[in-house]
Amino acid sequence: MTRTLPAGLTVTARVPASSANLGPGFDTLGLALGLYDEITVTTTGSGLTIRVDGEGADDVPWGPSHLVVRAIERGLEAVGLWADGLDVLCRNTIPHSRGLGSSASAAVGGLAAANGLARKAAPELALTDAQMVQLSSEFEGHPDNAAASVLGGAVVSWSESDADDESQRLYSAVRLPVHPDIRVVALVPSERSSTALTRGLLPEIVPHRDAAFNVSRGALAVVALTQRPDLLMVATEDKLHQTQRAPALPLTTRWIAKLRAAGIAATVSGAGPTVLALSDRPFPHALRSEAERDGIRVLELEIADGVQVN
């Protein structure tokens, strides 16, 4: 039986950005980054009000089709709650269509806000982290970004068929303890990228040797992220998606090559065009200046914890 939330409940979800793949871990490895969107939700007597400040304010629908609103409604539905009205305020700092998981963050933030309302009204109904990973990944169709925003840190994620319904996917993830010496820098170009477009560049069939190469590098990436930062260069090598996407991402491709030539483990962040740089050394000032002359924002970011609600 669905229960109706009282008017006047307010929660704020603070959700981190994320980077997916980290080189070899296509649709599997993710990393939560210290760049945050905030979503404040208040239950009201009726209707829907939504305001968006910051990134994406002019690009996204301000109504029931907004991803945050859909995620709030899905989260409430999952726990058997209903709100007669909602006031939603989104304060966005995560760039859109840049490979930093903005859509996953929106889904996670909306679900987390719904979960926060549930904790206030009916704590016994609140979602677990595993349920949050499942629901947010259903919006995305893959769990790497969403799981990173839910759990924080680095994640290894996977999916499998539901034994009771082969048409349904089950999404799971575990968090990895990231080595404290690892530094993260995101180089964010001004142009945008379409995930659908860059996925369309990937072949349906890959050579066995390339698959084996990525299996080895993906396993090594776990070691590099948790214990051996000195292995980051070799652990971020890839043969399944970055070369294939390169024609659509010329600036990104050039900067990955430039950084790797300087001994910095650099990869495409998600579908790009952002470049993710991982190192145990400070980012060189000369490279920062050169990137800025190319119109690239250079962001030194902390590795973030998962979504927080208060």
PDB file of C-alpha atoms in Angstrom:
ATOM      1  CA  MET A   1       0.000   0.000   0.000  1.00  0.00           C
ATOM      2  CA  THR A   2       1.368   3.424  -0.970  1.00  0.00           C
ATOM      3  CA  ARG A   3       1.777   5.965   1.825  1.00  0.00           C
ATOM      4  CA  THR A   4       1.600   9.719   1.198  1.00  0.00           C
ATOM      5  CA  LEU A   5       4.381  11.911   2.520  1.00  0.00           C
ATOM      6  CA  PRO A   6       3.388  14.928   4.590  1.00  0.00           C
ATOM      7  CA  ALA A   7       4.030  18.375   3.128  1.00  0.00           C
ATOM      8  CA  GLY A   8       6.999  20.311   4.485  1.00  0.00           C
ATOM      9  CA  LEU A   9       9.691  17.620   4.488  1.00  0.00           C
ATOM     10  CA  THR A  10      13.007  18.876   3.069  1.00  0.00           C
ATOM     11  CA  VAL A  11      16.220  17.043   2.155  1.00  0.00           C
ATOM     12  CA  THR A  12      19.371  17.970   0.257  1.00  0.00           C
ATOM     13  CA  ALA A  13      21.435  15.417  -1.676  1.00  0.00           C
ATOM     14  CA  ARG A  14      25.052  16.211  -2.551  1.00  0.00           C
ATOM     15  CA  VAL A  15      26.203  13.889  -5.339  1.00  0.00           C
ATOM     16  CA  PRO A  16      29.685  13.623  -6.869  1.00  0.00           C
ATOM     17  CA  ALA A  17      30.726  13.516 -10.489  1.00  0.00           C
ATOM     18  CA  SER A  18      32.355  10.374 -11.806  1.00  0.00           C
ATOM     19  CA  SER A  19      34.740   9.070 -14.426  1.00  0.00           C
ATOM     20  CA  ALA A  20      34.129   5.716 -16.069  1.00  0.00           C
ATOM     21  CA  ASN A  21      36.325   3.118 -17.772  1.00  0.00           C
ATOM     22  CA  LEU A  22      39.698   4.465 -16.461  1.00  0.00           C
ATOM     23  CA  GLY A  23      41.226   3.074 -19.645  1.00  0.00           C
ATOM     24  CA  PRO A  24      40.677  -0.680 -19.835  1.00  0.00           C
ATOM     25  CA  GLY A  25      37.618  -1.100 -17.595  1.00  0.00           C
ATOM     26  CA  PHE A  26      34.921  -0.403 -20.188  1.00  0.00           C
ATOM     27  CA  ASP A  27      31.485  -0.171 -18.467  1.00  0.00           C
ATOM     28  CA  THR A  28      33.141  -1.650 -15.362  1.00  0.00           C
ATOM     29  CA  LEU A  29      35.592   0.650 -13.557  1.00  0.00           C
ATOM     30  CA  GLY A  30      34.523   3.988 -12.134  1.00  0.00           C
ATOM     31  CA  LEU A  31      35.885   6.733  -9.904  1.00  0.00           C
ATOM     32  CA  ALA A  32      33.949   9.313  -7.872  1.00  0.00           C
ATOM     33  CA  LEU A  33      35.293  12.836  -8.291  1.00  0.00           C
ATOM     34  CA  GLY A  34      35.076  15.849  -5.993  1.00  0.00           C
ATOM     35  CA  LEU A  35      32.817  17.959  -8.191  1.00  0.00           C
ATOM     36  CA  TYR A  36      29.248  18.064  -6.893  1.00  0.00           C
ATOM     37  CA  ASP A  37      25.645  18.731  -7.819  1.00  0.00           C
ATOM     38  CA  GLU A  38      23.221  19.560  -5.007  1.00  0.00           C
ATOM     39  CA  ILE A  39      19.530  18.714  -5.129  1.00  0.00           C
ATOM     40  CA  THR A  40      17.124  20.125  -2.539  1.00  0.00           C
ATOM     41  CA  VAL A  41      13.645  18.600  -2.472  1.00  0.00           C
ATOM     42  CA  THR A  42      10.675  19.760  -0.397  1.00  0.00           C
ATOM     43  CA  THR A  43       7.318  18.020  -0.294  1.00  0.00           C
ATOM     44  CA  THR A  44       4.346  20.311  -0.942  1.00  0.00           C
ATOM     45  CA  GLY A  45       0.578  20.061  -1.036  1.00  0.00           C
ATOM     46  CA  SER A  46       0.331  19.767  -4.808  1.00  0.00           C
ATOM     47  CA  GLY A  47       2.064  20.343  -8.134  1.00  0.00           C
ATOM     48  CA  LEU A  48       5.687  20.392  -9.261  1.00  0.00           C
ATOM     49  CA  THR A  49       8.144  23.261  -9.134  1.00  0.00           C
ATOM     50  CA  ILE A  50      11.660  22.774 -10.474  1.00  0.00           C
ATOM     51  CA  ARG A  51      14.517  25.277 -10.656  1.00  0.00           C
ATOM     52  CA  VAL A  52      17.972  24.635 -12.099  1.00  0.00           C
ATOM     53  CA  ASP A  53      21.006  26.814 -11.400  1.00  0.00           C
ATOM     54  CA  GLY A  54      24.431  26.394 -12.955  1.00  0.00           C
ATOM     55  CA  GLU A  55      25.445  23.737 -15.480  1.00  0.00           C
ATOM     56  CA  GLY A  56      22.661  22.619 -17.806  1.00  0.00           C
ATOM     57  CA  ALA A  57      20.206  25.296 -16.685  1.00  0.00           C
ATOM     58  CA  ASP A  58      19.449  26.188 -20.302  1.00  0.00           C
ATOM     59  CA  ASP A  59      19.691  22.675 -21.727  1.00  0.00           C
ATOM     60  CA  VAL A  60      17.381  20.430 -19.723  1.00  0.00           C
ATOM     61  CA  PRO A  61      13.567  20.278 -19.442  1.00  0.00           C
ATOM     62  CA  TRP A  62      12.112  21.997 -16.386  1.00  0.00           C
ATOM     63  CA  GLY A  63       9.230  19.644 -15.712  1.00  0.00           C
ATOM     64  CA  PRO A  64       8.195  16.031 -15.078  1.00  0.00           C
ATOM     65  CA  SER A  65      10.578  14.742 -17.768  1.00  0.00           C
ATOM     66  CA  HIS A  66      13.639  16.186 -15.973  1.00  0.00           C
ATOM     67  CA  LEU A  67      15.897  13.269 -15.019  1.00  0.00           C
ATOM     68  CA  VAL A  68      16.140  14.335 -11.372  1.00  0.00           C
ATOM     69  CA  VAL A  69      12.352  14.474 -11.085  1.00  0.00           C
ATOM     70  CA  ARG A  70      11.967  11.060 -12.722  1.00  0.00           C
ATOM     71  CA  ALA A  71      14.564   9.638 -10.323  1.00  0.00           C
ATOM     72  CA  ILE A  72      12.806  11.128  -7.295  1.00  0.00           C
ATOM     73  CA  GLU A  73       9.529   9.604  -8.428  1.00  0.00           C
ATOM     74  CA  ARG A  74      11.194   6.238  -9.089  1.00  0.00           C
ATOM     75  CA  GLY A  75      12.817   6.267  -5.660  1.00  0.00           C
ATOM     76  CA  LEU A  76       9.528   7.047  -3.916  1.00  0.00           C
ATOM     77  CA  GLU A  77       7.762   4.349  -5.932  1.00  0.00           C
ATOM     78  CA  ALA A  78      10.436   1.807  -4.958  1.00  0.00           C
ATOM     79  CA  VAL A  79       9.824   2.374  -1.251  1.00  0.00           C
ATOM     80  CA  GLY A  80       6.032   2.621  -1.513  1.00  0.00           C
ATOM     81  CA  LEU A  81       5.716   6.364  -0.908  1.00  0.00           C
ATOM     82  CA  TRP A  82       4.007   9.199  -2.757  1.00  0.00           C
ATOM     83  CA  ALA A  83       4.225  12.997  -2.622  1.00  0.00           C
ATOM     84  CA  ASP A  84       1.247  15.144  -3.628  1.00  0.00           C
ATOM     85  CA  GLY A  85       3.637  17.903  -4.637  1.00  0.00           C
ATOM     86  CA  LEU A  86       7.363  18.570  -4.962  1.00  0.00           C
ATOM     87  CA  ASP A  87       9.584  21.618  -4.994  1.00  0.00           C
ATOM     88  CA  VAL A  88      12.952  20.729  -6.548  1.00  0.00           C
ATOM     89  CA  LEU A  89      16.047  22.942  -6.677  1.00  0.00           C
ATOM     90  CA  CYS A  90      19.118  21.705  -8.605  1.00  0.00           C
ATOM     91  CA  ARG A  91      22.437  23.486  -8.137  1.00  0.00           C
ATOM     92  CA  ASN A  92      24.725  21.998 -10.785  1.00  0.00           C
ATOM     93  CA  THR A  93      28.490  22.222 -11.110  1.00  0.00           C
ATOM     94  CA  ILE A  94      29.139  18.981 -13.045  1.00  0.00           C
ATOM     95  CA  PRO A  95      29.606  19.820 -16.745  1.00  0.00           C
ATOM     96  CA  HIS A  96      27.075  18.191 -19.065  1.00  0.00           C
ATOM     97  CA  SER A  97      28.055  15.914 -21.964  1.00  0.00           C
ATOM     98  CA  ARG A  98      31.733  16.007 -21.015  1.00  0.00           C
ATOM     99  CA  GLY A  99      32.275  12.443 -19.750  1.00  0.00           C
ATOM    100  CA  LEU A 100      31.942  13.291 -16.050  1.00  0.00           C
ATOM    101  CA  GLY A 101      28.786  11.324 -15.316  1.00  0.00           C
ATOM    102  CA  SER A 102      26.324  14.222 -15.123  1.00  0.00           C
ATOM    103  CA  SER A 103      23.328  12.061 -16.049  1.00  0.00           C
ATOM    104  CA  ALA A 104      24.322   9.333 -13.591  1.00  0.00           C
ATOM    105  CA  SER A 105      24.750  11.994 -10.903  1.00  0.00           C
ATOM    106  CA  ALA A 106      21.264  13.338 -11.654  1.00  0.00           C
ATOM    107  CA  ALA A 107      19.761   9.869 -11.316  1.00  0.00           C
ATOM    108  CA  VAL A 108      21.691   9.110  -8.121  1.00  0.00           C
ATOM    109  CA  GLY A 109      20.890  12.522  -6.640  1.00  0.00           C
ATOM    110  CA  GLY A 110      17.172  12.180  -7.309  1.00  0.00           C
ATOM    111  CA  LEU A 111      17.051   8.674  -5.875  1.00  0.00           C
ATOM    112  CA  ALA A 112      19.086   9.759  -2.846  1.00  0.00           C
ATOM    113  CA  ALA A 113      16.738  12.685  -2.235  1.00  0.00           C
ATOM    114  CA  ALA A 114      13.765  10.313  -2.370  1.00  0.00           C
ATOM    115  CA  ASN A 115      15.586   8.003   0.014  1.00  0.00           C
ATOM    116  CA  GLY A 116      16.226  10.921   2.364  1.00  0.00           C
ATOM    117  CA  LEU A 117      12.519  11.707   2.413  1.00  0.00           C
ATOM    118  CA  ALA A 118      11.822   8.051   3.178  1.00  0.00           C
ATOM    119  CA  ARG A 119      14.298   8.066   6.071  1.00  0.00           C
ATOM    120  CA  LYS A 120      12.490  11.062   7.590  1.00  0.00           C
ATOM    121  CA  ALA A 121       8.983   9.691   7.139  1.00  0.00           C
ATOM    122  CA  ALA A 122       9.417   5.913   7.322  1.00  0.00           C
ATOM    123  CA  PRO A 123      13.021   4.860   8.099  1.00  0.00           C
ATOM    124  CA  GLU A 124      12.207   1.169   7.768  1.00  0.00           C
ATOM    125  CA  LEU A 125      11.484   1.691   4.056  1.00  0.00           C
ATOM    126  CA  ALA A 126      14.812   3.314   3.142  1.00  0.00           C
ATOM    127  CA  LEU A 127      16.851   1.916   0.257  1.00  0.00           C
ATOM    128  CA  THR A 128      20.162   0.132   0.778  1.00  0.00           C
ATOM    129  CA  ASP A 129      23.301   1.043  -1.178  1.00  0.00           C
ATOM    130  CA  ALA A 130      22.805  -2.090  -3.283  1.00  0.00           C
ATOM    131  CA  GLN A 131      19.271  -0.989  -4.177  1.00  0.00           C
ATOM    132  CA  MET A 132      20.555   2.492  -4.993  1.00  0.00           C
ATOM    133  CA  VAL A 133      23.135   1.001  -7.371  1.00  0.00           C
ATOM    134  CA  GLN A 134      20.449  -1.110  -9.043  1.00  0.00           C
ATOM    135  CA  LEU A 135      17.907   1.671  -9.516  1.00  0.00           C
ATOM    136  CA  SER A 136      20.396   4.312 -10.680  1.00  0.00           C
ATOM    137  CA  SER A 137      22.040   1.873 -13.100  1.00  0.00           C
ATOM    138  CA  GLU A 138      18.650   1.092 -14.627  1.00  0.00           C
ATOM    139  CA  PHE A 139      18.483   4.730 -15.734  1.00  0.00           C
ATOM    140  CA  GLU A 140      21.959   4.500 -17.271  1.00  0.00           C
ATOM    141  CA  GLY A 141      21.959   0.986 -18.720  1.00  0.00           C
ATOM    142  CA  HIS A 142      25.399   0.348 -17.193  1.00  0.00           C
ATOM    143  CA  PRO A 143      26.612   0.684 -13.600  1.00  0.00           C
ATOM    144  CA  ASP A 144      30.103   2.248 -13.653  1.00  0.00           C
ATOM    145  CA  ASN A 145      29.244   5.948 -13.274  1.00  0.00           C
ATOM    146  CA  ALA A 146      26.159   5.434 -11.147  1.00  0.00           C
ATOM    147  CA  ALA A 147      27.874   3.023  -8.757  1.00  0.00           C
ATOM    148  CA  ALA A 148      30.779   5.442  -8.280  1.00  0.00           C
ATOM    149  CA  SER A 149      28.380   8.254  -7.374  1.00  0.00           C
ATOM    150  CA  VAL A 150      26.504   5.989  -4.944  1.00  0.00           C
ATOM    151  CA  LEU A 151      29.453   4.307  -3.229  1.00  0.00           C
ATOM    152  CA  GLY A 152      32.284   6.810  -3.708  1.00  0.00           C
ATOM    153  CA  GLY A 153      35.960   6.027  -4.237  1.00  0.00           C
ATOM    154  CA  ALA A 154      36.816   3.651  -7.044  1.00  0.00           C
ATOM    155  CA  VAL A 155      34.375   0.911  -7.981  1.00  0.00           C
ATOM    156  CA  VAL A 156      34.331  -2.354  -9.851  1.00  0.00           C
ATOM    157  CA  SER A 157      30.842  -2.918 -11.236  1.00  0.00           C
ATOM    158  CA  TRP A 158      29.110  -5.633 -13.231  1.00  0.00           C
ATOM    159  CA  SER A 159      25.719  -6.760 -14.501  1.00  0.00           C
ATOM    160  CA  GLU A 160      24.013 -10.092 -15.032  1.00  0.00           C
ATOM    161  CA  SER A 161      20.663 -11.438 -16.158  1.00  0.00           C
ATOM    162  CA  ASP A 162      17.930 -11.881 -13.594  1.00  0.00           C
ATOM    163  CA  ALA A 163      17.419 -15.641 -13.190  1.00  0.00           C
ATOM    164  CA  ASP A 164      13.669 -15.062 -12.862  1.00  0.00           C
ATOM    165  CA  ASP A 165      13.399 -12.717 -15.846  1.00  0.00           C
ATOM    166  CA  GLU A 166      16.040 -12.903 -18.569  1.00  0.00           C
ATOM    167  CA  SER A 167      14.954  -9.521 -19.954  1.00  0.00           C
ATOM    168  CA  GLN A 168      15.969  -7.777 -16.719  1.00  0.00           C
ATOM    169  CA  ARG A 169      19.528  -6.821 -15.730  1.00  0.00           C
ATOM    170  CA  LEU A 170      20.878  -6.958 -12.212  1.00  0.00           C
ATOM    171  CA  TYR A 171      23.568  -4.365 -11.443  1.00  0.00           C
ATOM    172  CA  SER A 172      26.145  -4.637  -8.671  1.00  0.00           C
ATOM    173  CA  ALA A 173      29.355  -2.931  -7.549  1.00  0.00           C
ATOM    174  CA  VAL A 174      32.021  -2.992  -4.872  1.00  0.00           C
ATOM    175  CA  ARG A 175      34.088  -0.059  -3.655  1.00  0.00           C
ATOM    176  CA  LEU A 176      37.886  -0.166  -3.745  1.00  0.00           C
ATOM    177  CA  PRO A 177      40.137   1.634  -1.247  1.00  0.00           C
ATOM    178  CA  VAL A 178      42.133   4.066  -3.418  1.00  0.00           C
ATOM    179  CA  HIS A 179      45.829   4.517  -2.624  1.00  0.00           C
ATOM    180  CA  PRO A 180      46.302   7.867  -0.821  1.00  0.00           C
ATOM    181  CA  ASP A 181      49.148   8.983  -3.118  1.00  0.00           C
ATOM    182  CA  ILE A 182      46.972   9.025  -6.234  1.00  0.00           C
ATOM    183  CA  ARG A 183      46.174  12.497  -7.580  1.00  0.00           C
ATOM    184  CA  VAL A 184      43.345  13.156 -10.032  1.00  0.00           C
ATOM    185  CA  VAL A 185      43.211  15.918 -12.634  1.00  0.00           C
ATOM    186  CA  ALA A 186      40.354  16.380 -15.119  1.00  0.00           C
ATOM    187  CA  LEU A 187      41.032  18.311 -18.318  1.00  0.00           C
ATOM    188  CA  VAL A 188      37.655  19.508 -19.539  1.00  0.00           C
ATOM    189  CA  PRO A 189      37.381  20.858 -23.109  1.00  0.00           C
ATOM    190  CA  SER A 190      34.655  23.319 -24.027  1.00  0.00           C
ATOM    191  CA  GLU A 191      33.099  21.068 -26.673  1.00  0.00           C
ATOM    192  CA  ARG A 192      30.605  18.389 -25.797  1.00  0.00           C
ATOM    193  CA  SER A 193      30.372  14.725 -26.671  1.00  0.00           C
ATOM    194  CA  SER A 194      27.454  12.387 -27.262  1.00  0.00           C
ATOM    195  CA  THR A 195      27.673   9.003 -25.539  1.00  0.00           C
ATOM    196  CA  ALA A 196      25.357   7.526 -28.163  1.00  0.00           C
ATOM    197  CA  LEU A 197      27.591   8.833 -30.955  1.00  0.00           C
ATOM    198  CA  THR A 198      30.868   7.615 -29.482  1.00  0.00           C
ATOM    199  CA  ARG A 199      29.380   4.217 -28.579  1.00  0.00           C
ATOM    200  CA  GLY A 200      28.307   3.932 -32.181  1.00  0.00           C
ATOM    201  CA  LEU A 201      31.981   4.007 -33.193  1.00  0.00           C
ATOM    202  CA  LEU A 202      32.720   0.786 -31.306  1.00  0.00           C
ATOM    203  CA  PRO A 203      32.836  -2.498 -33.248  1.00  0.00           C
ATOM    204  CA  GLU A 204      30.552  -5.372 -32.330  1.00  0.00           C
ATOM    205  CA  ILE A 205      33.411  -7.886 -32.540  1.00  0.00           C
ATOM    206  CA  VAL A 206      36.964  -7.455 -31.207  1.00  0.00           C
ATOM    207  CA  PRO A 207      40.043  -9.657 -31.704  1.00  0.00           C
ATOM    208  CA  HIS A 208      40.724 -12.219 -28.999  1.00  0.00           C
ATOM    209  CA  ARG A 209      44.169 -10.724 -28.348  1.00  0.00           C
ATOM    210  CA  ASP A 210      42.632  -7.291 -27.711  1.00  0.00           C
ATOM    211  CA  ALA A 211      40.119  -8.770 -25.289  1.00  0.00           C
ATOM    212  CA  ALA A 212      42.907 -10.589 -23.455  1.00  0.00           C
ATOM    213  CA  PHE A 213      44.951  -7.375 -23.373  1.00  0.00           C
ATOM    214  CA  ASN A 214      42.115  -5.485 -21.698  1.00  0.00           C
ATOM    215  CA  VAL A 215      41.406  -8.268 -19.224  1.00  0.00           C
ATOM    216  CA  SER A 216      45.017  -8.091 -18.043  1.00  0.00           C
ATOM    217  CA  ARG A 217      45.036  -4.302 -17.858  1.00  0.00           C
ATOM    218  CA  GLY A 218      41.678  -4.178 -16.074  1.00  0.00           C
ATOM    219  CA  ALA A 219      42.931  -6.567 -13.414  1.00  0.00           C
ATOM    220  CA  LEU A 220      46.143  -4.582 -13.111  1.00  0.00           C
ATOM    221  CA  ALA A 221      44.163  -1.347 -12.748  1.00  0.00           C
ATOM    222  CA  VAL A 222      42.684  -2.674  -9.502  1.00  0.00           C
ATOM    223  CA  VAL A 223      46.198  -3.292  -8.197  1.00  0.00           C
ATOM    224  CA  ALA A 224      47.441   0.110  -9.358  1.00  0.00           C
ATOM    225  CA  LEU A 225      44.512   2.007  -7.844  1.00  0.00           C
ATOM    226  CA  THR A 226      44.684   0.285  -4.480  1.00  0.00           C
ATOM    227  CA  GLN A 227      48.348  -0.641  -3.898  1.00  0.00           C
ATOM    228  CA  ARG A 228      50.748   0.298  -6.705  1.00  0.00           C
ATOM    229  CA  PRO A 229      50.328   3.793  -8.192  1.00  0.00           C
ATOM    230  CA  ASP A 230      53.640   3.251  -9.969  1.00  0.00           C
ATOM    231  CA  LEU A 231      51.764   0.845 -12.284  1.00  0.00           C
ATOM    232  CA  LEU A 232      49.133   3.372 -13.395  1.00  0.00           C
ATOM    233  CA  MET A 233      50.688   3.967 -16.814  1.00  0.00           C
ATOM    234  CA  VAL A 234      50.543   0.358 -17.963  1.00  0.00           C
ATOM    235  CA  ALA A 235      47.327  -0.307 -16.021  1.00  0.00           C
ATOM    236  CA  THR A 236      45.418   2.375 -17.961  1.00  0.00           C
ATOM    237  CA  GLU A 237      46.268   1.021 -21.431  1.00  0.00           C
ATOM    238  CA  ASP A 238      43.299   0.032 -23.576  1.00  0.00           C
ATOM    239  CA  LYS A 239      42.505  -1.547 -26.942  1.00  0.00           C
ATOM    240  CA  LEU A 240      38.718  -1.740 -26.868  1.00  0.00           C
ATOM    241  CA  HIS A 241      37.358   1.793 -27.106  1.00  0.00           C
ATOM    242  CA  GLN A 242      39.786   4.736 -26.986  1.00  0.00           C
ATOM    243  CA  THR A 243      41.426   4.299 -30.389  1.00  0.00           C
ATOM    244  CA  GLN A 244      38.025   3.609 -31.929  1.00  0.00           C
ATOM    245  CA  ARG A 245      36.620   6.864 -30.508  1.00  0.00           C
ATOM    246  CA  ALA A 246      39.689   8.939 -31.391  1.00  0.00           C
ATOM    247  CA  PRO A 247      38.379  10.309 -34.743  1.00  0.00           C
ATOM    248  CA  ALA A 248      35.465  11.954 -32.898  1.00  0.00           C
ATOM    249  CA  LEU A 249      37.721  13.342 -30.135  1.00  0.00           C
ATOM    250  CA  PRO A 250      40.798  14.919 -31.751  1.00  0.00           C
ATOM    251  CA  LEU A 251      41.650  17.361 -28.934  1.00  0.00           C
ATOM    252  CA  THR A 252      41.111  14.670 -26.306  1.00  0.00           C
ATOM    253  CA  THR A 253      43.271  12.198 -28.224  1.00  0.00           C
ATOM    254  CA  ARG A 254      46.075  14.729 -28.629  1.00  0.00           C
ATOM    255  CA  TRP A 255      46.112  15.545 -24.935  1.00  0.00           C
ATOM    256  CA  ILE A 256      46.072  11.899 -23.863  1.00  0.00           C
ATOM    257  CA  ALA A 257      49.139  11.307 -26.039  1.00  0.00           C
ATOM    258  CA  LYS A 258      50.837  14.451 -24.693  1.00  0.00           C
ATOM    259  CA  LEU A 259      50.236  13.520 -21.039  1.00  0.00           C
ATOM    260  CA  ARG A 260      51.258   9.900 -21.475  1.00  0.00           C
ATOM    261  CA  ALA A 261      54.472  11.050 -23.190  1.00  0.00           C
ATOM    262  CA  ALA A 262      55.113  13.062 -20.022  1.00  0.00           C
ATOM    263  CA  GLY A 263      54.658   9.950 -17.863  1.00  0.00           C
ATOM    264  CA  ILE A 264      51.130  10.768 -16.678  1.00  0.00           C
ATOM    265  CA  ALA A 265      48.490   8.028 -16.946  1.00  0.00           C
ATOM    266  CA  ALA A 266      45.787   9.701 -19.041  1.00  0.00           C
ATOM    267  CA  THR A 267      42.566   8.236 -20.428  1.00  0.00           C
ATOM    268  CA  VAL A 268      39.293   9.316 -21.962  1.00  0.00           C
ATOM    269  CA  SER A 269      36.856  10.018 -19.131  1.00  0.00           C
ATOM    270  CA  GLY A 270      33.763   8.012 -20.011  1.00  0.00           C
ATOM    271  CA  ALA A 271      32.674   8.921 -23.530  1.00  0.00           C
ATOM    272  CA  GLY A 272      34.787  12.093 -23.448  1.00  0.00           C
ATOM    273  CA  PRO A 273      35.793  14.683 -24.281  1.00  0.00           C
ATOM    274  CA  THR A 274      37.251  15.132 -20.773  1.00  0.00           C
ATOM    275  CA  VAL A 275      40.700  13.666 -20.184  1.00  0.00           C
ATOM    276  CA  LEU A 276      41.277  11.962 -16.846  1.00  0.00           C
ATOM    277  CA  ALA A 277      44.863  12.108 -15.572  1.00  0.00           C
ATOM    278  CA  LEU A 278      46.025   9.868 -12.705  1.00  0.00           C
ATOM    279  CA  SER A 279      49.430  10.231 -11.104  1.00  0.00           C
ATOM    280  CA  ASP A 280      51.310  10.108  -7.816  1.00  0.00           C
ATOM    281  CA  ARG A 281      53.060  13.401  -8.678  1.00  0.00           C
ATOM    282  CA  PRO A 282      51.826  17.017  -8.892  1.00  0.00           C
ATOM    283  CA  PHE A 283      50.454  18.034 -12.264  1.00  0.00           C
ATOM    284  CA  PRO A 284      53.146  20.002 -14.150  1.00  0.00           C
ATOM    285  CA  HIS A 285      52.547  23.759 -14.297  1.00  0.00           C
ATOM    286  CA  ALA A 286      53.750  23.962 -17.901  1.00  0.00           C
ATOM    287  CA  LEU A 287      51.167  21.396 -19.036  1.00  0.00           C
ATOM    288  CA  ARG A 288      48.434  23.197 -17.117  1.00  0.00           C
ATOM    289  CA  SER A 289      49.277  26.476 -18.859  1.00  0.00           C
ATOM    290  CA  GLU A 290      49.382  24.810 -22.275  1.00  0.00           C
ATOM    291  CA  ALA A 291      46.029  23.135 -21.707  1.00  0.00           C
ATOM    292  CA  GLU A 292      44.446  26.414 -20.656  1.00  0.00           C
ATOM    293  CA  ARG A 293      45.743  28.033 -23.841  1.00  0.00           C
ATOM    294  CA  ASP A 294      43.909  25.252 -25.710  1.00  0.00           C
ATOM    295  CA  GLY A 295      40.682  26.327 -24.009  1.00  0.00           C
ATOM    296  CA  ILE A 296      40.713  23.409 -21.559  1.00  0.00           C
ATOM    297  CA  ARG A 297      39.662  23.740 -17.918  1.00  0.00           C
ATOM    298  CA  VAL A 298      42.160  21.972 -15.659  1.00  0.00           C
ATOM    299  CA  LEU A 299      40.515  20.720 -12.456  1.00  0.00           C
ATOM    300  CA  GLU A 300      42.507  19.130  -9.636  1.00  0.00           C
ATOM    301  CA  LEU A 301      39.925  16.984  -7.875  1.00  0.00           C
ATOM    302  CA  GLU A 302      39.719  14.912  -4.730  1.00  0.00           C
ATOM    303  CA  ILE A 303      38.519  11.327  -4.904  1.00  0.00           C
ATOM    304  CA  ALA A 304      35.041  11.682  -3.482  1.00  0.00           C
ATOM    305  CA  ASP A 305      32.868   9.752  -1.093  1.00  0.00           C
ATOM    306  CA  GLY A 306      29.442   8.649  -2.255  1.00  0.00           C
ATOM    307  CA  VAL A 307      26.258  10.702  -2.313  1.00  0.00           C
ATOM    308  CA  GLN A 308      25.394  12.395   0.982  1.00  0.00           C
ATOM    309  CA  VAL A 309      21.918  13.398   2.159  1.00  0.00           C
ATOM    310  CA  ASN A 310      20.851  15.708   4.963  1.00  0.00           C
TER     311      ASN A 310
END
